[in-house]
mmCIF file of C-alpha atoms and ligand atoms in Angstrom:
data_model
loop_
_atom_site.group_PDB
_atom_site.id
_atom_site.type_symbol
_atom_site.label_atom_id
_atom_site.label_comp_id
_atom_site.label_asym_id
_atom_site.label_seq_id
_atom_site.Cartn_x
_atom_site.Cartn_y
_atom_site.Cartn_z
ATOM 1 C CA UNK A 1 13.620 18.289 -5.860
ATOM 2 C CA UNK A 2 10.793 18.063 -3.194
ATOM 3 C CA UNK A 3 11.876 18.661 0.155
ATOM 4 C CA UNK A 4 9.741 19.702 3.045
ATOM 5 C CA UNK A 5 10.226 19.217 6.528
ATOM 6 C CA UNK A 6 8.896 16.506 9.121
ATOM 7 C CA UNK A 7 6.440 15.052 10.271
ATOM 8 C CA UNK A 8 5.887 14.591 6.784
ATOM 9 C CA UNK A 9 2.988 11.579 5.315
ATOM 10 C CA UNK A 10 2.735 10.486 2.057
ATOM 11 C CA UNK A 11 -0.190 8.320 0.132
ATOM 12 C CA UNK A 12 -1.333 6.549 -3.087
ATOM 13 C CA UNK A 13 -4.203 7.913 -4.837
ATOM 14 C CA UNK A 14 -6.474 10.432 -4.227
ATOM 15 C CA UNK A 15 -8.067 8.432 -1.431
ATOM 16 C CA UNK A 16 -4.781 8.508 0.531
ATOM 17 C CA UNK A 17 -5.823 11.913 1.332
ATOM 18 C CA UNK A 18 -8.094 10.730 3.797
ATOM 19 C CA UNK A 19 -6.093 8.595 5.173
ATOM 20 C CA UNK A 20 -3.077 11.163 5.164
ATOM 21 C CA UNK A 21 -5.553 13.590 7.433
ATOM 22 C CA UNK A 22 -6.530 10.537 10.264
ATOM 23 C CA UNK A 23 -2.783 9.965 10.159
ATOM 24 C CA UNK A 24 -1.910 13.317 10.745
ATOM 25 C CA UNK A 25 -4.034 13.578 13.491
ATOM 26 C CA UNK A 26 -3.253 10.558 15.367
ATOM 27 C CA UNK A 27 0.261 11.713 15.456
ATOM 28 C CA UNK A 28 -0.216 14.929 16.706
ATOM 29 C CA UNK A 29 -1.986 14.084 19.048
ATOM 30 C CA UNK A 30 1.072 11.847 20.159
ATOM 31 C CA UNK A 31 0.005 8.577 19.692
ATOM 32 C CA UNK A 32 2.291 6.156 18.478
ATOM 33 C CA UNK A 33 3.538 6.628 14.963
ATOM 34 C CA UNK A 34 1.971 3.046 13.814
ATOM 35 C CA UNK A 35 -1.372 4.103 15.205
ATOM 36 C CA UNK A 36 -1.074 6.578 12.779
ATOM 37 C CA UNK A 37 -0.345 4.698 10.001
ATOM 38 C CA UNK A 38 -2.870 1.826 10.646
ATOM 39 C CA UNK A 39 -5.744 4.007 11.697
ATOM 40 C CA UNK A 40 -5.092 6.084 8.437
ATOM 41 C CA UNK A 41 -5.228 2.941 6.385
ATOM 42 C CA UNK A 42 -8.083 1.599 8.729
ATOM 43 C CA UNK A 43 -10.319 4.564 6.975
ATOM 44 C CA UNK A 44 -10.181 3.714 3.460
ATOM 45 C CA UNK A 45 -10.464 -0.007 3.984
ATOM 46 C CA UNK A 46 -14.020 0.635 5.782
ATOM 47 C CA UNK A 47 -15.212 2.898 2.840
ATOM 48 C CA UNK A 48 -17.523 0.714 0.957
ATOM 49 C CA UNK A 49 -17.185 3.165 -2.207
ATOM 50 C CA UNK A 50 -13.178 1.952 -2.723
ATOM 51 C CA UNK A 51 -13.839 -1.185 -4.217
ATOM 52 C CA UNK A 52 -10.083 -2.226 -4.294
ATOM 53 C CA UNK A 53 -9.208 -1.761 -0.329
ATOM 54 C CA UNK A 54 -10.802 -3.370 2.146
ATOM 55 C CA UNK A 55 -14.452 -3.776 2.740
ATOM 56 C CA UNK A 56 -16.748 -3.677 -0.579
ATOM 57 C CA UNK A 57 -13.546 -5.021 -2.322
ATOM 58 C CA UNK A 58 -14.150 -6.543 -5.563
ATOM 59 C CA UNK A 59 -13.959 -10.142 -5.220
ATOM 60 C CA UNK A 60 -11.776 -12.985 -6.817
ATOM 61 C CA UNK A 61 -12.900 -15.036 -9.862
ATOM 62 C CA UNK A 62 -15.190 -17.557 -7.275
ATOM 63 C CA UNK A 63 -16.594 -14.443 -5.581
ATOM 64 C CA UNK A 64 -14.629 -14.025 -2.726
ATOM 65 C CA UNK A 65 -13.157 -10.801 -1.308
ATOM 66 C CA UNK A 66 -9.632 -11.794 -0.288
ATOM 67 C CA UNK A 67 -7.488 -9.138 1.325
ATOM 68 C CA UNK A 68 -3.518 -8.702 1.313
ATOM 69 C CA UNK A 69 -2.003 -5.960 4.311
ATOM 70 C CA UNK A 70 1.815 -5.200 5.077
ATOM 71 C CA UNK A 71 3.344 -3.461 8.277
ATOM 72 C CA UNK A 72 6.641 -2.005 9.040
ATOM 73 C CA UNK A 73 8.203 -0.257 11.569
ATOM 74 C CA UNK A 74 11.712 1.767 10.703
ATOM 75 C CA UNK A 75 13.008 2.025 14.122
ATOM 76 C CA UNK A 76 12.910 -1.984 15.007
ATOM 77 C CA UNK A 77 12.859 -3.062 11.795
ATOM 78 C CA UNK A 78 10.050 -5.298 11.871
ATOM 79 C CA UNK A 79 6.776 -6.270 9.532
ATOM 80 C CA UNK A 80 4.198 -8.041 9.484
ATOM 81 C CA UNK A 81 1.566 -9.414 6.821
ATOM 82 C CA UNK A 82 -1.376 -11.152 5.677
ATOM 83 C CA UNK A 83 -2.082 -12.595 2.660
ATOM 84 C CA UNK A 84 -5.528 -13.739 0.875
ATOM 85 C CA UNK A 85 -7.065 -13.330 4.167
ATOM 86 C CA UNK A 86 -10.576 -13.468 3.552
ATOM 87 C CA UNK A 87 -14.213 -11.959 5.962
ATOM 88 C CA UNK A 88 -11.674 -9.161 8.220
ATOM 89 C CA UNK A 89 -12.413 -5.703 6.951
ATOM 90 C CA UNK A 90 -9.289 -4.169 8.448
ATOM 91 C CA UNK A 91 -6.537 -6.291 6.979
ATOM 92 C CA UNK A 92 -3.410 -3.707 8.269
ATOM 93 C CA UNK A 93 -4.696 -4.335 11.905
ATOM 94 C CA UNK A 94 -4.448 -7.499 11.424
ATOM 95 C CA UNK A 95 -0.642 -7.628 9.998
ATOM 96 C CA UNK A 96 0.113 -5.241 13.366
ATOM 97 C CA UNK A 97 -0.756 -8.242 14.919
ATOM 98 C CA UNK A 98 1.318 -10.046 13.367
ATOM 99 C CA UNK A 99 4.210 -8.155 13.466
ATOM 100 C CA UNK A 100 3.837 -7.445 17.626
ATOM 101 C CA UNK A 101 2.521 -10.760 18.453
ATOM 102 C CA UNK A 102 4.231 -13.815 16.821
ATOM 103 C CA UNK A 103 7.562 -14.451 15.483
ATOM 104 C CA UNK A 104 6.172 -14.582 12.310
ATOM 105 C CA UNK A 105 6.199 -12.012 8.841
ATOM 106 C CA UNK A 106 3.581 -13.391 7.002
ATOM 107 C CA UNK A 107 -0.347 -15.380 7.553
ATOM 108 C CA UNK A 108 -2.114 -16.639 4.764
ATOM 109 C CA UNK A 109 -5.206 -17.783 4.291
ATOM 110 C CA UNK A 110 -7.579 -20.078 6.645
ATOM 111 C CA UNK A 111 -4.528 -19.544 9.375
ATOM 112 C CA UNK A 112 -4.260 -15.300 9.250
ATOM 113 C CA UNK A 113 -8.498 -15.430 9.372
ATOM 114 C CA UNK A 114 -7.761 -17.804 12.475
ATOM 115 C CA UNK A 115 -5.254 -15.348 13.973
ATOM 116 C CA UNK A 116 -7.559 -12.959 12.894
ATOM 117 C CA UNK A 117 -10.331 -13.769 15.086
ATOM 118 C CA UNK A 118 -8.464 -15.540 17.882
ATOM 119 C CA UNK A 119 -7.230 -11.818 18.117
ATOM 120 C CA UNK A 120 -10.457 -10.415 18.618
ATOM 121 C CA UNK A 121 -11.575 -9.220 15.156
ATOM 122 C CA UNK A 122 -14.739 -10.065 13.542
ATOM 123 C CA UNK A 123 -16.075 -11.782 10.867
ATOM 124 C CA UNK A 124 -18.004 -9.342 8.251
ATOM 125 C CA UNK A 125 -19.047 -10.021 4.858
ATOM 126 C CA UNK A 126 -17.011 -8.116 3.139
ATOM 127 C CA UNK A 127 -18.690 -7.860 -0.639
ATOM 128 C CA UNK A 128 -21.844 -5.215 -0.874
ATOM 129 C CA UNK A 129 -24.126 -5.254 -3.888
ATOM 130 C CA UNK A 130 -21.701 -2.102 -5.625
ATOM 131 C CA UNK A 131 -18.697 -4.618 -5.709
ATOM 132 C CA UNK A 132 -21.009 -7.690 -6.799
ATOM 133 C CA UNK A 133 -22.221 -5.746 -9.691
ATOM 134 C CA UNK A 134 -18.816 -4.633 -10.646
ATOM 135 C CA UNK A 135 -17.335 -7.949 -10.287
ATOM 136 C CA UNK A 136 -20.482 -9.876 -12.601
ATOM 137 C CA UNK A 137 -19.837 -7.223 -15.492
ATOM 138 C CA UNK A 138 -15.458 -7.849 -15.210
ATOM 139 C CA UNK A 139 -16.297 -11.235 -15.032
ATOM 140 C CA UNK A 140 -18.215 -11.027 -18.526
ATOM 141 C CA UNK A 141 -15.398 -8.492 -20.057
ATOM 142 C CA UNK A 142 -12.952 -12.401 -19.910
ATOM 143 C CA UNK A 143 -10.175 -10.492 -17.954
ATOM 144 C CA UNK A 144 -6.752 -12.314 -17.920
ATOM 145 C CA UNK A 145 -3.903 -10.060 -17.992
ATOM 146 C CA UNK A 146 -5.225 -6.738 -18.720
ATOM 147 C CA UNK A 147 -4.445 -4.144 -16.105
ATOM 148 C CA UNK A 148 -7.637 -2.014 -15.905
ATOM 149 C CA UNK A 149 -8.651 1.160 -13.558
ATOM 150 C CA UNK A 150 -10.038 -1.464 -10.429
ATOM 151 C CA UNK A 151 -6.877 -2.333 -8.845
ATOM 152 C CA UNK A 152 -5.380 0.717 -6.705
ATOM 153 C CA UNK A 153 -3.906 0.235 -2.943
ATOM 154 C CA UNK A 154 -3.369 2.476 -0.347
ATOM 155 C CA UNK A 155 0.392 2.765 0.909
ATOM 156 C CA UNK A 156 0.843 4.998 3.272
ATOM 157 C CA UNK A 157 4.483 5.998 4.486
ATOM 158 C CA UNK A 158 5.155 8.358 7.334
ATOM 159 C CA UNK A 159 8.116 10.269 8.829
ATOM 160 C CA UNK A 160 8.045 11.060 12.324
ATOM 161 C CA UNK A 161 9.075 14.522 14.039
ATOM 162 C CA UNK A 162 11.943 11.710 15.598
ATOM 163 C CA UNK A 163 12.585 11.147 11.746
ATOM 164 C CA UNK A 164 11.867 7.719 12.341
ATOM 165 C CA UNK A 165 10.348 5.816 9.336
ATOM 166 C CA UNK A 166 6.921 3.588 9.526
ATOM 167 C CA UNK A 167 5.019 2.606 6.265
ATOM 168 C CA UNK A 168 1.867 0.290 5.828
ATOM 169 C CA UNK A 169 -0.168 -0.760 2.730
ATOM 170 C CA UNK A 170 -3.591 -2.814 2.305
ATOM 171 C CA UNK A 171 -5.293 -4.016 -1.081
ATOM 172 C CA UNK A 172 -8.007 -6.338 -2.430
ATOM 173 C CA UNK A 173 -5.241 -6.901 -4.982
ATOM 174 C CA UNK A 174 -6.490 -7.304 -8.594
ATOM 175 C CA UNK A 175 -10.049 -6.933 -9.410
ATOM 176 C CA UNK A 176 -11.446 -10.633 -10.184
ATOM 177 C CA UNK A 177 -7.949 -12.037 -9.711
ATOM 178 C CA UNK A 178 -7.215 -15.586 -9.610
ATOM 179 C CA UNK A 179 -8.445 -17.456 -6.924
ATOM 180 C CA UNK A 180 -5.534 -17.624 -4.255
ATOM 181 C CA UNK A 181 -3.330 -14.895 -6.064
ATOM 182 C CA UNK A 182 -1.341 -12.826 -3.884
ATOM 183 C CA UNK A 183 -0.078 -9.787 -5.192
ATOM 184 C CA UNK A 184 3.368 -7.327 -3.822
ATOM 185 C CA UNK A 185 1.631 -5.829 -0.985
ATOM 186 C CA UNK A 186 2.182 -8.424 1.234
ATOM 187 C CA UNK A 187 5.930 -8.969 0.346
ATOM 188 C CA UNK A 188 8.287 -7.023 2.372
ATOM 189 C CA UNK A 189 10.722 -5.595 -0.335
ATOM 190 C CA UNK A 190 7.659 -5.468 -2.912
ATOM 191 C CA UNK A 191 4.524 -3.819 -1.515
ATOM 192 C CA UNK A 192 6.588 -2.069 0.801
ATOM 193 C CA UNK A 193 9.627 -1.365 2.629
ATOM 194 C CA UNK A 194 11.641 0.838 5.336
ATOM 195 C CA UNK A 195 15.228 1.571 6.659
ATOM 196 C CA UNK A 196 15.036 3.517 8.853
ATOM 197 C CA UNK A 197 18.641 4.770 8.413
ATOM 198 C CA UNK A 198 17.439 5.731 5.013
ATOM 199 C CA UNK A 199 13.426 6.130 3.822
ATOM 200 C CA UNK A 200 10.626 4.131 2.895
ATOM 201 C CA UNK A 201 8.356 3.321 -0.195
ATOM 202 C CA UNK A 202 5.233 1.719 -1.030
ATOM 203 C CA UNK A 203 3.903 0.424 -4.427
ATOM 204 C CA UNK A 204 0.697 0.387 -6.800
ATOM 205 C CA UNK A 205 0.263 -1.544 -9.664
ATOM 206 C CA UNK A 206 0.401 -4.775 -10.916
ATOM 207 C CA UNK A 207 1.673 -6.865 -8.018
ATOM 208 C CA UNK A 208 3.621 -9.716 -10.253
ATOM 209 C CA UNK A 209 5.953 -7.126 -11.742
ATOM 210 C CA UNK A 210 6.652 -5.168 -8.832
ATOM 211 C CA UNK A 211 7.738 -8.779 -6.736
ATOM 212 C CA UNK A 212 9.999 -9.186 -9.915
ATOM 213 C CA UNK A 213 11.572 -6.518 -9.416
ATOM 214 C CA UNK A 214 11.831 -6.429 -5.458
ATOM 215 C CA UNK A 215 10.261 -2.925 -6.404
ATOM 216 C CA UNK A 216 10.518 -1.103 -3.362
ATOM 217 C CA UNK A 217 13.640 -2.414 -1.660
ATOM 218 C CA UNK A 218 15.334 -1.531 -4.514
ATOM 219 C CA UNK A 219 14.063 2.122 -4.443
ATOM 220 C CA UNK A 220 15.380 2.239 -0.855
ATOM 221 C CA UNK A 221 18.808 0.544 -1.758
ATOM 222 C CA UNK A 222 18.874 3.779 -4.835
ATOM 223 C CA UNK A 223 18.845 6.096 -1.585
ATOM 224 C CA UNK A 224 20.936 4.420 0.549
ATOM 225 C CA UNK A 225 23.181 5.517 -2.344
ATOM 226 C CA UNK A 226 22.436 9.246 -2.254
ATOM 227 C CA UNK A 227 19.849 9.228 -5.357
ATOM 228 C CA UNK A 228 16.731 11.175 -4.352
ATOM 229 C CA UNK A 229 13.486 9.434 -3.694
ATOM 230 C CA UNK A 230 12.063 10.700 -7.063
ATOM 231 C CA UNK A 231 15.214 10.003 -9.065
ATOM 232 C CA UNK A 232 15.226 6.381 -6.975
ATOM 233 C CA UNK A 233 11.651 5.747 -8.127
ATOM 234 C CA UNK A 234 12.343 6.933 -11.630
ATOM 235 C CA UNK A 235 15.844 4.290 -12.152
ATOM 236 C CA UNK A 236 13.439 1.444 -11.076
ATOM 237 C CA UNK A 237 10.254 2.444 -13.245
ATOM 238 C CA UNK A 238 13.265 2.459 -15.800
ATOM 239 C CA UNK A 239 14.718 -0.549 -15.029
ATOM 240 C CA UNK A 240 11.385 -2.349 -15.053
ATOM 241 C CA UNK A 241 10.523 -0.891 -18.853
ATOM 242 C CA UNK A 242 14.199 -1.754 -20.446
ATOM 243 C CA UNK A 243 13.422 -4.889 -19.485
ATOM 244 C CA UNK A 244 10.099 -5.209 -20.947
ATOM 245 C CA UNK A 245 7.528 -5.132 -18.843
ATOM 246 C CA UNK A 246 4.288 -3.280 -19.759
ATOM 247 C CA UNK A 247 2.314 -3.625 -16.704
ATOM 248 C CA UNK A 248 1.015 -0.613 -15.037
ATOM 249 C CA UNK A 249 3.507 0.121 -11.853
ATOM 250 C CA UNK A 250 3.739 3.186 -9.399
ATOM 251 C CA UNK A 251 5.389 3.975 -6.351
ATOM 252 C CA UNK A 252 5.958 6.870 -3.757
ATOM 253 C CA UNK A 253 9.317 7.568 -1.820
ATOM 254 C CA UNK A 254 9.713 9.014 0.906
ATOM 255 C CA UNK A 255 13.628 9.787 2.859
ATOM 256 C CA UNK A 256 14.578 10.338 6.060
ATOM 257 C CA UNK A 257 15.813 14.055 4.996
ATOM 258 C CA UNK A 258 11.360 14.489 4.462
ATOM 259 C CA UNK A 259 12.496 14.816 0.495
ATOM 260 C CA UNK A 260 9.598 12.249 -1.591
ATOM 261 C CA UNK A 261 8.884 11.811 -5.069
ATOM 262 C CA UNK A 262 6.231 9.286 -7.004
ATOM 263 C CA UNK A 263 7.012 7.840 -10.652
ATOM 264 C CA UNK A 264 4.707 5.157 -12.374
ATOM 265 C CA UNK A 265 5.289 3.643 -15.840
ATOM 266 C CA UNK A 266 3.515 5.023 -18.754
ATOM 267 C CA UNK A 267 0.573 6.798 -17.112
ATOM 268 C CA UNK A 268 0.542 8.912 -14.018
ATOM 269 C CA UNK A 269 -0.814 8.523 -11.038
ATOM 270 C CA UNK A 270 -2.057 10.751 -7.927
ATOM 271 C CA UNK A 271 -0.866 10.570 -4.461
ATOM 272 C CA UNK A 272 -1.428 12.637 -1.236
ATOM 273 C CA UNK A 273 1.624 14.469 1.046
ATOM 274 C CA UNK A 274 0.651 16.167 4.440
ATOM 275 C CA UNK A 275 2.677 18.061 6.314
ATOM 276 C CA UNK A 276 2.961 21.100 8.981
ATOM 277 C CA UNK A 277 2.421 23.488 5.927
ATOM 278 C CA UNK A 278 -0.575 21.614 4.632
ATOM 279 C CA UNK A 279 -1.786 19.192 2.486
ATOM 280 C CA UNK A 280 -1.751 18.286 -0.988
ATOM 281 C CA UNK A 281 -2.197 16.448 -4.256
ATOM 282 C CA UNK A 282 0.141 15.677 -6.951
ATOM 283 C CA UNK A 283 0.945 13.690 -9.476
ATOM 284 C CA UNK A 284 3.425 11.422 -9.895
ATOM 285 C CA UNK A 285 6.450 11.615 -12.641
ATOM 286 C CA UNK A 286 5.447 9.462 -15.536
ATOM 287 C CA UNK A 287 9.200 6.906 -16.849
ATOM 288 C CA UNK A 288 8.621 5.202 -20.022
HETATM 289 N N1 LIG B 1 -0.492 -3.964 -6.122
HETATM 290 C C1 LIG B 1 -1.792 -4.552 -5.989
HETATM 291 C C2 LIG B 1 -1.686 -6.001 -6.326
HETATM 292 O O1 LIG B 1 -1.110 -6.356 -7.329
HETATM 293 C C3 LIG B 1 -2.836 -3.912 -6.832
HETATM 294 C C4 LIG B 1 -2.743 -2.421 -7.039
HETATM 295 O O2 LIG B 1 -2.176 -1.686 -6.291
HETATM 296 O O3 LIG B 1 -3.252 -1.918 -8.024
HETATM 297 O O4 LIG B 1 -2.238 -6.798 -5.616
#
């Protein structure tokens, strides 16, 4: 079993290393914990060269980038979320917003660009000439169902030295995806989810089997019953398969004890921890 001590950060994919580090450092410094989390995220969505966060996203099938971003906060138990939002290139600030300043969860749409910009963001064009190219040869390949290597998000989920529990996660969803498809990130109990009594998780994958499955809110109801995050990611990777499903799916755990594990279905995956020790990559457990 993993165990390390707190403040302890997990990530999806290799790029959640970066994110893990600007994380890091906003907490130390002793800023507050969703700083952290958002300004980690923040960094991958502005890297043009991950085409599935952010800006230089692959777009939809009509060519537009449209942007999904979840929020939530252990200690009040809050979120907040936007879905399909479309020209913003730092979708997680935006669902802060949404969680500290309306009474709302979710914004979709024409109404979370509205928020958006009423807020004070701006309007960028969020597809550069890599994603354009990628998206014209996908296009071409007559993608419907296939899960292929251009979907990843980051999910970021952080313990604080308080033990306190915040996560956040922010994707261009599927590469060329249906116009107005919304994938798990968004979904509180899908893309993402914290008790802060007990841990948090955040998903990768293909969004429509993970919402199936309420993917991570069931993880986290697995530790509220004393299963370890990696044996709690494992029973739902299960779960998922014995029932069918062949989509690609991966998650990472994190509990409140700073014990965390990762499983994915069928093919493994790579996700980022950093703690007072250091920092590192690994690989998470593959469940058939
Ligand atoms: N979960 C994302 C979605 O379905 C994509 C991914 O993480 O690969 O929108």
């Amino acid at each position: 079993m993993k165990s390390l001590n707190w403040p302890l950060i997990i990530s999806t994919w290799n790029f959640g290393a970066k994110a893990n580090r600007v994380a890091w450092e906003t907490l130390t410094r002793g800023e507050d914990p969703l700083d952290a989390v958002e300004k980690g995220i923040n960094v991958v969505e502005k890297d043009p060269d991950v085409t599935s966060v952010g800006y230089g996203s692959i777009p939809n099938t009509d060519g537009y980038v449209e942007l999904d971003a979840a929020i939530m906060s252990g200690p009040t138990h809050k979120a907040g979320a936007v879905a399909a939002l479309k020209e913003i290139a730092t979708p997680i600030s935006v669902a802060r917003k949404v969680m500290e300043k309306t009474n709302s969860v979710l914004l979709v749409g024409d109404g979370a660009l509205k928020f958006a910009l009423k807020n004070g963001f701006k309007r960028v064009t969020l597809l550069t000439e890599k994603a354009k190219e990628k998206w014209l040869k996908r296009k071409n390949q007559e993608r419907v169902k296939k899960v292929d290597d251009n979907h990843d998000t980051i999910g970021l989920v952080l313990l604080d030295s308080r033990r306190n529990i915040y996560a956040g996660c922010s994707t261009s969803g599927l590469a060329v995806k249906i116009s107005g498809r919304v994938g798990d990130s968004p979904i509180i109990g899908a893309g993402l989810y914290v008790d802060n009594e007990i841990g948090g998780v955040a998903a990768t994958g293909t969004g429509e089997q993970i919402m199936m499955f309420c993917g991570s809110f069931l993880i986290v109801e697995n530790m509220r019953r004393g299963i370890p995050p990696q044996e709690a990611c494992d029973a739902v990777i299960k779960r998922m398969a014995s029932k069918g499903q062949k989509e690609w799916v991966g998650f990472i755990a994190l509990n409140k004890e700073g014990q965390y594990g990762a499983a994915s279905l069928e093919k493994e995956f790579p996700y980022a921890i950093y703690c007072k020790k250091g920092e590192a990559i690994q690989k998470s457990k593959v469940c058939e």
